[in-house]
Amino acid sequence: MDLNQVKQLLHQPRLIISGPCSAETREQIMGVGRALHATGRVHIFRAGIWKPRTRPGSFEGLGEKALPWLTELRQETGLPVTIEIARSQQVETALKYDIDFLWIGARTSVNPFSVQELADSLEGVQKPVFIKNPLNADIDLWTGAVERIRKSGIENIALIHRGFSRFGALKYRNEPLWSLVVEMRRRFPELPILCDPSHIAGNRNLLLEVSQKSLDLGYHGLMIETHPVPDEAWSDAQQQITPEQLVKLLDALSWRKEFTDKEEFNTALSELRSRIDAVDAEILELLAQRMRLADEIGENKKRNNITILQAKRWEEINERALAKCDTLNLSKRFIEDYFKAIHAESILHQNAVMNPKEDLEKNKRMI
Ligand code: PEP
Ligand code: MN
């Protein structure tokens, strides 16, 4: 593929990547690949060649042996192919077979050493790279992975959101934490973002709701695992679906647009938005007012030698706010987070009042 085609594909609206979790046999790859190609809905074929399994003893992938099957499938169908790479030697092997797209998995993007190793081995090679979010909910690590790959000169990058791992039973195999990804997209508005509902859900029955949610948030595409006989898959059996089920899933989704030319809609939207802007301005003004009051309390406490933190008072404020959540249609979690942030800011303010910079400087000199 030339670079223009790569760029176009990466920015393809409603980009669909599909294929099995792992390459198992030539028949499996050719069978599922041909079926996916025949649907006319899939843009890139995926298959795991080296599988970074959490525990040893699980199927760890066939390695290089499976790569000729991918090139054969590409040759026959014209479908570009993508595999996961985690080590420099795997990059070399992928390049030998001219694999079209590479992806960095969650167990690799979590480790700056590994990402740097990949970045070094990708230097001077213009291969497009998908970067999955790291296992843990730390978007600085994800950001760092993007920066490292970019520094190696790779221009064509897209993000894949596959959820965050967590201890304990969950509805989903990995927690989506959608709001973290919103922040990641704010940091990299130019990068396409795909959702991997297979690894978020961990269960094929939940693929539709996770996929729809990502489309509601304006994601550009999906990576979904498919297998000829999902229940017999050598890895991630519960979350894989057949190519026919993939078509049904895609048909059931509503893809939303980010913009429209419809004037009526645009006028109503900008009217509502200017009201929101006015409310935001008011909220900021009120917050400043609240902090000025906190400063005043700080002055008083300082004069009377009283502690900044008074747990009981804080509990009362919290409880009063939480009691109103239902009537105001605000979630408890939001109000808790909001008041935690207010509290932290008030403490900072009072701290600044009690220990002005000059005092701190003076103390330091005395020590
Ligand atoms: C995969 O895509 O099969 C995979 C191993 O993904 P992740 O890195 O998201 O766990
Ligand atoms: Mn998988």
Short mmCIF file of C-alpha atoms and ligand atoms in Angstrom, two decimals:
data_model
loop_
_atom_site.label_atom_id
_atom_site.label_comp_id
_atom_site.label_asym_id
_atom_site.label_seq_id
_atom_site.Cartn_x
_atom_site.Cartn_y
_atom_site.Cartn_z
CA MET A 1 0.00 0.00 0.00
CA ASP A 2 1.32 3.44 -0.73
CA LEU A 3 1.31 6.10 1.93
CA ASN A 4 -1.64 7.93 0.46
CA GLN A 5 -3.78 4.82 0.57
CA VAL A 6 -2.68 4.21 4.14
CA LYS A 7 -3.61 7.73 5.18
CA GLN A 8 -6.95 7.47 3.45
CA LEU A 9 -7.75 4.18 5.11
CA LEU A 10 -6.75 5.43 8.53
CA HIS A 11 -9.17 8.32 8.15
CA GLN A 12 -11.84 6.18 6.50
CA PRO A 13 -15.17 7.03 8.09
CA ARG A 14 -16.65 3.97 9.84
CA LEU A 15 -13.39 2.07 9.61
CA ILE A 16 -13.89 -1.60 10.44
CA ILE A 17 -11.03 -3.90 11.41
CA SER A 18 -11.98 -7.50 11.95
CA GLY A 19 -10.52 -10.98 12.16
CA PRO A 20 -9.71 -13.57 14.77
CA CYS A 21 -8.06 -12.94 18.11
CA SER A 22 -5.32 -15.38 17.05
CA ALA A 23 -4.25 -17.00 13.82
CA GLU A 24 -4.77 -20.74 14.37
CA THR A 25 -4.68 -22.58 11.04
CA ARG A 26 -4.45 -21.65 7.38
CA GLU A 27 -8.04 -22.83 6.91
CA GLN A 28 -9.27 -20.64 9.74
CA ILE A 29 -7.51 -17.53 8.38
CA MET A 30 -8.58 -18.08 4.79
CA GLY A 31 -12.12 -19.08 5.81
CA VAL A 32 -12.85 -16.15 8.08
CA GLY A 33 -10.90 -13.74 5.87
CA ARG A 34 -12.82 -14.68 2.73
CA ALA A 35 -16.13 -14.46 4.58
CA LEU A 36 -15.26 -11.03 5.97
CA HIS A 37 -14.16 -9.82 2.57
CA ALA A 38 -17.40 -11.07 1.06
CA THR A 39 -19.43 -8.96 3.49
CA GLY A 40 -17.96 -5.83 1.89
CA ARG A 41 -18.00 -4.21 5.33
CA VAL A 42 -14.46 -4.79 6.53
CA HIS A 43 -11.50 -2.57 5.61
CA ILE A 44 -8.61 -4.26 7.41
CA PHE A 45 -8.11 -7.89 8.45
CA ARG A 46 -6.62 -8.50 11.89
CA ALA A 47 -5.06 -11.60 13.46
CA GLY A 48 -2.83 -12.09 16.49
CA ILE A 49 0.42 -13.87 15.64
CA TRP A 50 2.25 -13.44 18.91
CA LYS A 51 -0.19 -13.45 21.81
CA PRO A 52 0.90 -11.74 25.02
CA ARG A 53 -1.10 -13.87 27.43
CA THR A 54 -1.57 -12.86 31.02
CA ARG A 55 -0.69 -16.35 32.31
CA PRO A 56 1.83 -18.75 30.78
CA GLY A 57 0.41 -21.93 29.42
CA SER A 58 -2.37 -20.27 27.42
CA PHE A 59 -2.03 -20.36 23.65
CA GLU A 60 0.72 -17.88 22.85
CA GLY A 61 0.34 -17.63 19.10
CA LEU A 62 1.94 -19.42 16.18
CA GLY A 63 4.52 -16.78 15.35
CA GLU A 64 6.04 -16.33 11.90
CA LYS A 65 4.55 -19.56 10.61
CA ALA A 66 1.14 -17.81 10.32
CA LEU A 67 2.34 -14.78 8.38
CA PRO A 68 2.28 -16.41 4.90
CA TRP A 69 -1.44 -17.10 5.46
CA LEU A 70 -2.05 -13.39 5.97
CA THR A 71 -0.14 -12.43 2.85
CA GLU A 72 -2.01 -15.12 0.94
CA LEU A 73 -5.32 -13.71 2.13
CA ARG A 74 -4.25 -10.20 1.19
CA GLN A 75 -3.11 -11.40 -2.22
CA GLU A 76 -6.42 -13.12 -2.88
CA THR A 77 -8.87 -10.56 -1.46
CA GLY A 78 -6.96 -7.28 -1.52
CA LEU A 79 -7.70 -6.81 2.20
CA PRO A 80 -4.84 -5.05 4.01
CA VAL A 81 -3.70 -6.87 7.14
CA THR A 82 -2.70 -5.90 10.66
CA ILE A 83 -0.94 -7.77 13.48
CA GLU A 84 0.20 -6.97 16.99
CA ILE A 85 3.89 -6.34 17.58
CA ALA A 86 5.49 -6.20 21.01
CA ARG A 87 9.23 -6.62 20.42
CA SER A 88 11.74 -5.35 17.89
CA GLN A 89 12.27 -8.79 16.44
CA GLN A 90 8.55 -9.04 15.75
CA VAL A 91 8.70 -5.70 13.97
CA GLU A 92 11.48 -7.05 11.75
CA THR A 93 9.47 -10.13 10.93
CA ALA A 94 6.34 -8.07 10.23
CA LEU A 95 8.35 -5.85 7.87
CA LYS A 96 9.74 -8.90 6.08
CA TYR A 97 6.15 -9.84 5.17
CA ASP A 98 5.24 -6.21 4.51
CA ILE A 99 2.33 -6.33 6.95
CA ASP A 100 0.26 -3.20 6.17
CA PHE A 101 -0.62 -1.96 9.66
CA LEU A 102 0.90 -2.74 13.04
CA TRP A 103 -0.76 -2.48 16.40
CA ILE A 104 0.66 -2.07 19.87
CA GLY A 105 -1.34 -3.99 22.46
CA ALA A 106 -2.41 -3.01 25.94
CA ARG A 107 0.28 -5.14 27.61
CA THR A 108 2.93 -3.27 25.64
CA SER A 109 1.68 0.32 25.67
CA VAL A 110 1.79 0.03 29.46
CA ASN A 111 5.58 -0.28 29.38
CA PRO A 112 7.71 2.66 28.21
CA PHE A 113 10.76 0.40 27.71
CA SER A 114 8.84 -1.83 25.33
CA VAL A 115 7.27 1.08 23.50
CA GLN A 116 10.69 2.68 23.12
CA GLU A 117 12.11 -0.58 21.79
CA LEU A 118 9.35 -0.64 19.17
CA ALA A 119 9.82 3.04 18.38
CA ASP A 120 13.54 2.43 17.77
CA SER A 121 12.91 -0.49 15.48
CA LEU A 122 10.30 1.49 13.54
CA GLU A 123 12.61 4.40 12.91
CA GLY A 124 12.81 5.25 9.24
CA VAL A 125 9.93 2.92 8.37
CA GLN A 126 6.67 4.53 7.44
CA LYS A 127 4.31 1.87 8.81
CA PRO A 128 0.99 3.01 10.23
CA VAL A 129 0.56 2.07 13.87
CA PHE A 130 -2.53 1.59 16.00
CA ILE A 131 -1.87 2.21 19.67
CA LYS A 132 -4.17 0.55 22.19
CA ASN A 133 -4.69 2.10 25.58
CA PRO A 134 -2.48 0.64 28.34
CA LEU A 135 -3.94 -1.94 30.73
CA ASN A 136 -4.12 0.51 33.60
CA ALA A 137 -6.12 3.71 33.63
CA ASP A 138 -3.24 6.08 33.03
CA ILE A 139 -3.61 8.21 29.95
CA ASP A 140 -0.18 9.72 30.45
CA LEU A 141 1.25 6.31 29.60
CA TRP A 142 -0.95 6.19 26.50
CA THR A 143 0.12 9.72 25.64
CA GLY A 144 3.76 8.74 26.14
CA ALA A 145 3.34 5.78 23.79
CA VAL A 146 1.98 8.09 21.07
CA GLU A 147 4.83 10.53 21.62
CA ARG A 148 7.50 7.81 21.47
CA ILE A 149 6.12 6.33 18.25
CA ARG A 150 5.78 9.81 16.74
CA LYS A 151 9.37 10.62 17.65
CA SER A 152 10.50 7.67 15.56
CA GLY A 153 9.05 9.49 12.56
CA ILE A 154 5.79 7.55 12.22
CA GLU A 155 3.10 9.93 11.02
CA ASN A 156 0.17 7.59 10.62
CA ILE A 157 -1.13 6.72 14.04
CA ALA A 158 -4.60 5.89 15.34
CA LEU A 159 -5.80 5.11 18.84
CA ILE A 160 -7.69 2.03 19.93
CA HIS A 161 -9.75 2.09 23.10
CA ARG A 162 -9.91 -1.45 24.56
CA GLY A 163 -10.84 -0.64 28.14
CA PHE A 164 -8.85 -0.74 31.36
CA SER A 165 -8.19 -3.75 33.49
CA ARG A 166 -9.32 -3.82 37.11
CA PHE A 167 -9.38 -6.29 39.95
CA GLY A 168 -12.74 -7.82 40.79
CA ALA A 169 -15.90 -8.86 39.01
CA LEU A 170 -17.26 -6.45 36.48
CA LYS A 171 -20.03 -6.28 33.96
CA TYR A 172 -17.33 -5.87 31.33
CA ARG A 173 -14.01 -7.68 31.09
CA ASN A 174 -12.30 -4.29 31.02
CA GLU A 175 -13.75 -1.07 32.31
CA PRO A 176 -14.37 1.38 29.48
CA LEU A 177 -13.83 4.60 31.52
CA TRP A 178 -15.16 6.63 28.59
CA SER A 179 -14.33 9.95 30.21
CA LEU A 180 -10.61 9.13 30.28
CA VAL A 181 -10.72 8.58 26.57
CA VAL A 182 -12.49 11.90 26.08
CA GLU A 183 -9.43 13.50 27.68
CA MET A 184 -7.10 11.49 25.42
CA ARG A 185 -9.01 12.73 22.39
CA ARG A 186 -8.71 16.28 23.65
CA ARG A 187 -4.95 15.76 23.74
CA PHE A 188 -4.82 14.26 20.24
CA PRO A 189 -7.78 15.65 18.29
CA GLU A 190 -6.04 14.86 15.01
CA LEU A 191 -5.80 11.09 15.66
CA PRO A 192 -8.60 8.78 14.58
CA ILE A 193 -9.96 6.71 17.45
CA LEU A 194 -11.41 3.23 17.19
CA CYS A 195 -13.24 1.22 19.81
CA ASP A 196 -12.39 -2.43 20.46
CA PRO A 197 -15.67 -3.61 22.00
CA SER A 198 -14.46 -7.23 21.98
CA HIS A 199 -11.82 -6.65 24.64
CA ILE A 200 -13.92 -4.14 26.59
CA ALA A 201 -16.95 -6.45 26.73
CA GLY A 202 -15.23 -9.82 26.91
CA ASN A 203 -18.58 -11.29 26.00
CA ARG A 204 -20.28 -11.28 22.62
CA ASN A 205 -23.68 -10.38 24.09
CA LEU A 206 -22.38 -6.99 25.15
CA LEU A 207 -20.70 -6.01 21.88
CA LEU A 208 -23.67 -4.06 20.57
CA GLU A 209 -24.11 -1.79 23.58
CA VAL A 210 -20.40 -1.04 23.86
CA SER A 211 -20.05 -0.38 20.12
CA GLN A 212 -23.08 1.90 20.09
CA LYS A 213 -21.81 3.88 23.01
CA SER A 214 -18.52 4.50 21.19
CA LEU A 215 -20.34 5.67 18.09
CA ASP A 216 -22.48 8.00 20.19
CA LEU A 217 -19.23 9.53 21.39
CA GLY A 218 -18.05 10.05 17.80
CA TYR A 219 -15.47 7.27 17.50
CA HIS A 220 -14.30 6.75 13.93
CA GLY A 221 -14.38 2.99 13.73
CA LEU A 222 -14.35 -0.41 15.40
CA MET A 223 -12.00 -3.34 15.83
CA ILE A 224 -14.06 -6.49 16.39
CA GLU A 225 -12.83 -10.06 16.75
CA THR A 226 -14.39 -12.63 14.43
CA HIS A 227 -13.87 -16.36 14.10
CA PRO A 228 -15.41 -19.07 11.91
CA VAL A 229 -16.48 -21.04 15.01
CA PRO A 230 -16.14 -18.60 17.93
CA ASP A 231 -16.75 -21.10 20.70
CA GLU A 232 -13.83 -23.17 19.49
CA ALA A 233 -11.38 -20.26 19.30
CA TRP A 234 -7.98 -20.90 20.88
CA SER A 235 -8.11 -17.52 22.64
CA ASP A 236 -10.87 -15.10 23.67
CA ALA A 237 -13.61 -17.53 22.62
CA GLN A 238 -16.43 -15.85 24.55
CA GLN A 239 -16.08 -12.50 22.86
CA GLN A 240 -15.66 -13.55 19.23
CA ILE A 241 -18.47 -13.62 16.67
CA THR A 242 -18.91 -15.06 13.20
CA PRO A 243 -18.70 -12.84 10.10
CA GLU A 244 -22.51 -13.18 9.74
CA GLN A 245 -22.98 -11.95 13.30
CA LEU A 246 -20.62 -9.08 12.53
CA VAL A 247 -22.86 -7.96 9.67
CA LYS A 248 -25.91 -8.14 11.94
CA LEU A 249 -24.08 -6.13 14.57
CA LEU A 250 -23.00 -3.48 12.08
CA ASP A 251 -26.54 -3.28 10.70
CA ALA A 252 -27.93 -2.72 14.19
CA LEU A 253 -25.65 0.22 14.93
CA SER A 254 -26.55 3.86 14.36
CA TRP A 255 -23.58 5.82 13.15
CA ARG A 256 -23.85 9.43 14.12
CA LYS A 257 -22.29 12.36 12.31
CA GLU A 258 -20.35 15.06 14.06
CA PHE A 259 -21.81 17.84 11.89
CA THR A 260 -24.77 18.52 9.62
CA ASP A 261 -25.82 21.27 7.20
CA LYS A 262 -29.40 21.28 8.51
CA GLU A 263 -30.03 24.89 9.43
CA GLU A 264 -32.83 24.30 11.89
CA PHE A 265 -30.70 21.89 13.88
CA ASN A 266 -27.64 24.16 13.79
CA THR A 267 -29.60 27.20 14.99
CA ALA A 268 -31.19 25.29 17.86
CA LEU A 269 -27.78 23.86 18.77
CA SER A 270 -26.00 27.20 18.85
CA GLU A 271 -28.83 28.72 20.90
CA LEU A 272 -28.53 25.95 23.49
CA ARG A 273 -24.76 26.23 23.42
CA SER A 274 -24.79 29.93 24.14
CA ARG A 275 -27.04 29.24 27.11
CA ILE A 276 -24.56 26.63 28.32
CA ASP A 277 -21.72 29.13 27.88
CA ALA A 278 -23.63 31.64 30.00
CA VAL A 279 -24.25 29.03 32.71
CA ASP A 280 -20.55 28.05 32.64
CA ALA A 281 -19.54 31.68 33.09
CA GLU A 282 -21.91 31.94 36.04
CA ILE A 283 -20.57 28.72 37.59
CA LEU A 284 -17.01 30.05 37.33
CA GLU A 285 -18.04 33.34 38.92
CA LEU A 286 -19.77 31.46 41.75
CA LEU A 287 -16.74 29.23 42.26
CA ALA A 288 -14.53 32.30 42.56
CA GLN A 289 -17.01 33.75 45.05
CA ARG A 290 -16.90 30.52 47.03
CA MET A 291 -13.11 30.57 47.15
CA ARG A 292 -13.12 34.21 48.31
CA LEU A 293 -15.31 33.09 51.21
CA ALA A 294 -12.88 30.25 51.91
CA ASP A 295 -10.04 32.81 51.97
CA GLU A 296 -11.95 34.87 54.50
CA ILE A 297 -12.50 31.81 56.68
CA GLY A 298 -8.79 31.07 56.32
CA GLU A 299 -7.93 34.54 57.65
CA ASN A 300 -10.22 33.97 60.61
CA LYS A 301 -8.83 30.53 61.33
CA LYS A 302 -5.31 31.89 61.17
CA ARG A 303 -6.05 34.65 63.65
CA ASN A 304 -7.64 32.11 66.01
CA ASN A 305 -5.17 29.31 65.40
CA ILE A 306 -7.77 26.85 64.12
CA THR A 307 -7.04 23.90 61.79
CA ILE A 308 -7.93 24.15 58.10
CA LEU A 309 -9.48 20.72 57.93
CA GLN A 310 -12.60 20.13 59.96
CA ALA A 311 -13.87 16.75 58.98
CA LYS A 312 -17.30 17.06 60.52
CA ARG A 313 -18.12 20.28 58.69
CA TRP A 314 -16.99 18.71 55.47
CA GLU A 315 -19.20 15.66 55.99
CA GLU A 316 -22.21 17.91 56.52
CA ILE A 317 -21.61 19.76 53.27
CA ASN A 318 -21.23 16.49 51.39
CA GLU A 319 -24.32 14.93 52.87
CA ARG A 320 -26.43 17.98 52.16
CA ALA A 321 -25.33 17.93 48.53
CA LEU A 322 -25.81 14.18 48.12
CA ALA A 323 -29.33 14.38 49.56
CA LYS A 324 -30.29 16.66 46.68
CA CYS A 325 -28.87 14.50 43.90
CA ASP A 326 -32.09 12.69 43.02
CA THR A 327 -34.28 15.78 42.93
CA LEU A 328 -31.73 17.60 40.81
CA ASN A 329 -31.12 14.62 38.54
CA LEU A 330 -27.39 14.65 39.22
CA SER A 331 -25.46 11.45 39.79
CA LYS A 332 -24.04 10.81 43.27
CA ARG A 333 -20.68 9.95 41.77
CA PHE A 334 -20.50 13.29 39.97
CA ILE A 335 -21.48 15.28 43.05
CA GLU A 336 -18.95 13.40 45.14
CA ASP A 337 -16.17 14.09 42.62
CA TYR A 338 -17.27 17.70 42.29
CA PHE A 339 -17.26 18.38 46.03
CA LYS A 340 -13.95 16.56 46.43
CA ALA A 341 -12.44 18.94 43.88
CA ILE A 342 -14.02 21.97 45.58
CA HIS A 343 -12.74 20.82 48.92
CA ALA A 344 -9.21 20.32 47.60
CA GLU A 345 -9.25 23.80 46.08
CA SER A 346 -10.61 25.38 49.28
CA ILE A 347 -7.83 23.75 51.27
CA LEU A 348 -5.25 25.10 48.82
CA HIS A 349 -6.75 28.55 49.21
CA GLN A 350 -6.79 28.41 53.00
CA ASN A 351 -3.29 27.02 53.01
CA ALA A 352 -2.11 29.96 50.94
CA VAL A 353 -3.77 32.31 53.44
CA MET A 354 -2.27 30.58 56.48
CA ASN A 355 1.17 30.12 55.00
CA PRO A 356 1.82 32.94 52.59
CA LYS A 357 4.92 32.49 50.43
CA GLU A 358 6.87 35.08 52.41
CA ASP A 359 6.33 33.15 55.64
CA LEU A 360 7.47 29.92 54.04
CA GLU A 361 10.57 31.62 52.66
CA LYS A 362 11.31 33.10 56.07
CA ASN A 363 10.94 29.68 57.76
CA LYS A 364 13.25 28.10 55.25
CA ARG A 365 15.91 30.72 55.95
CA MET A 366 15.55 30.09 59.68
CA ILE A 367 16.05 26.37 59.23
C1 PEP B 1 -5.96 -8.56 20.94
O1 PEP B 1 -6.33 -7.61 20.22
O2 PEP B 1 -6.19 -9.74 20.69
C2 PEP B 1 -5.28 -8.22 22.20
C3 PEP B 1 -4.44 -9.06 22.79
O3 PEP B 1 -5.65 -7.05 22.65
P1 PEP B 1 -5.27 -6.19 23.97
O4 PEP B 1 -3.86 -5.77 23.77
O5 PEP B 1 -6.23 -5.06 23.85
O6 PEP B 1 -5.51 -7.08 25.15
MN MN B 2 -8.15 -11.10 21.76
#
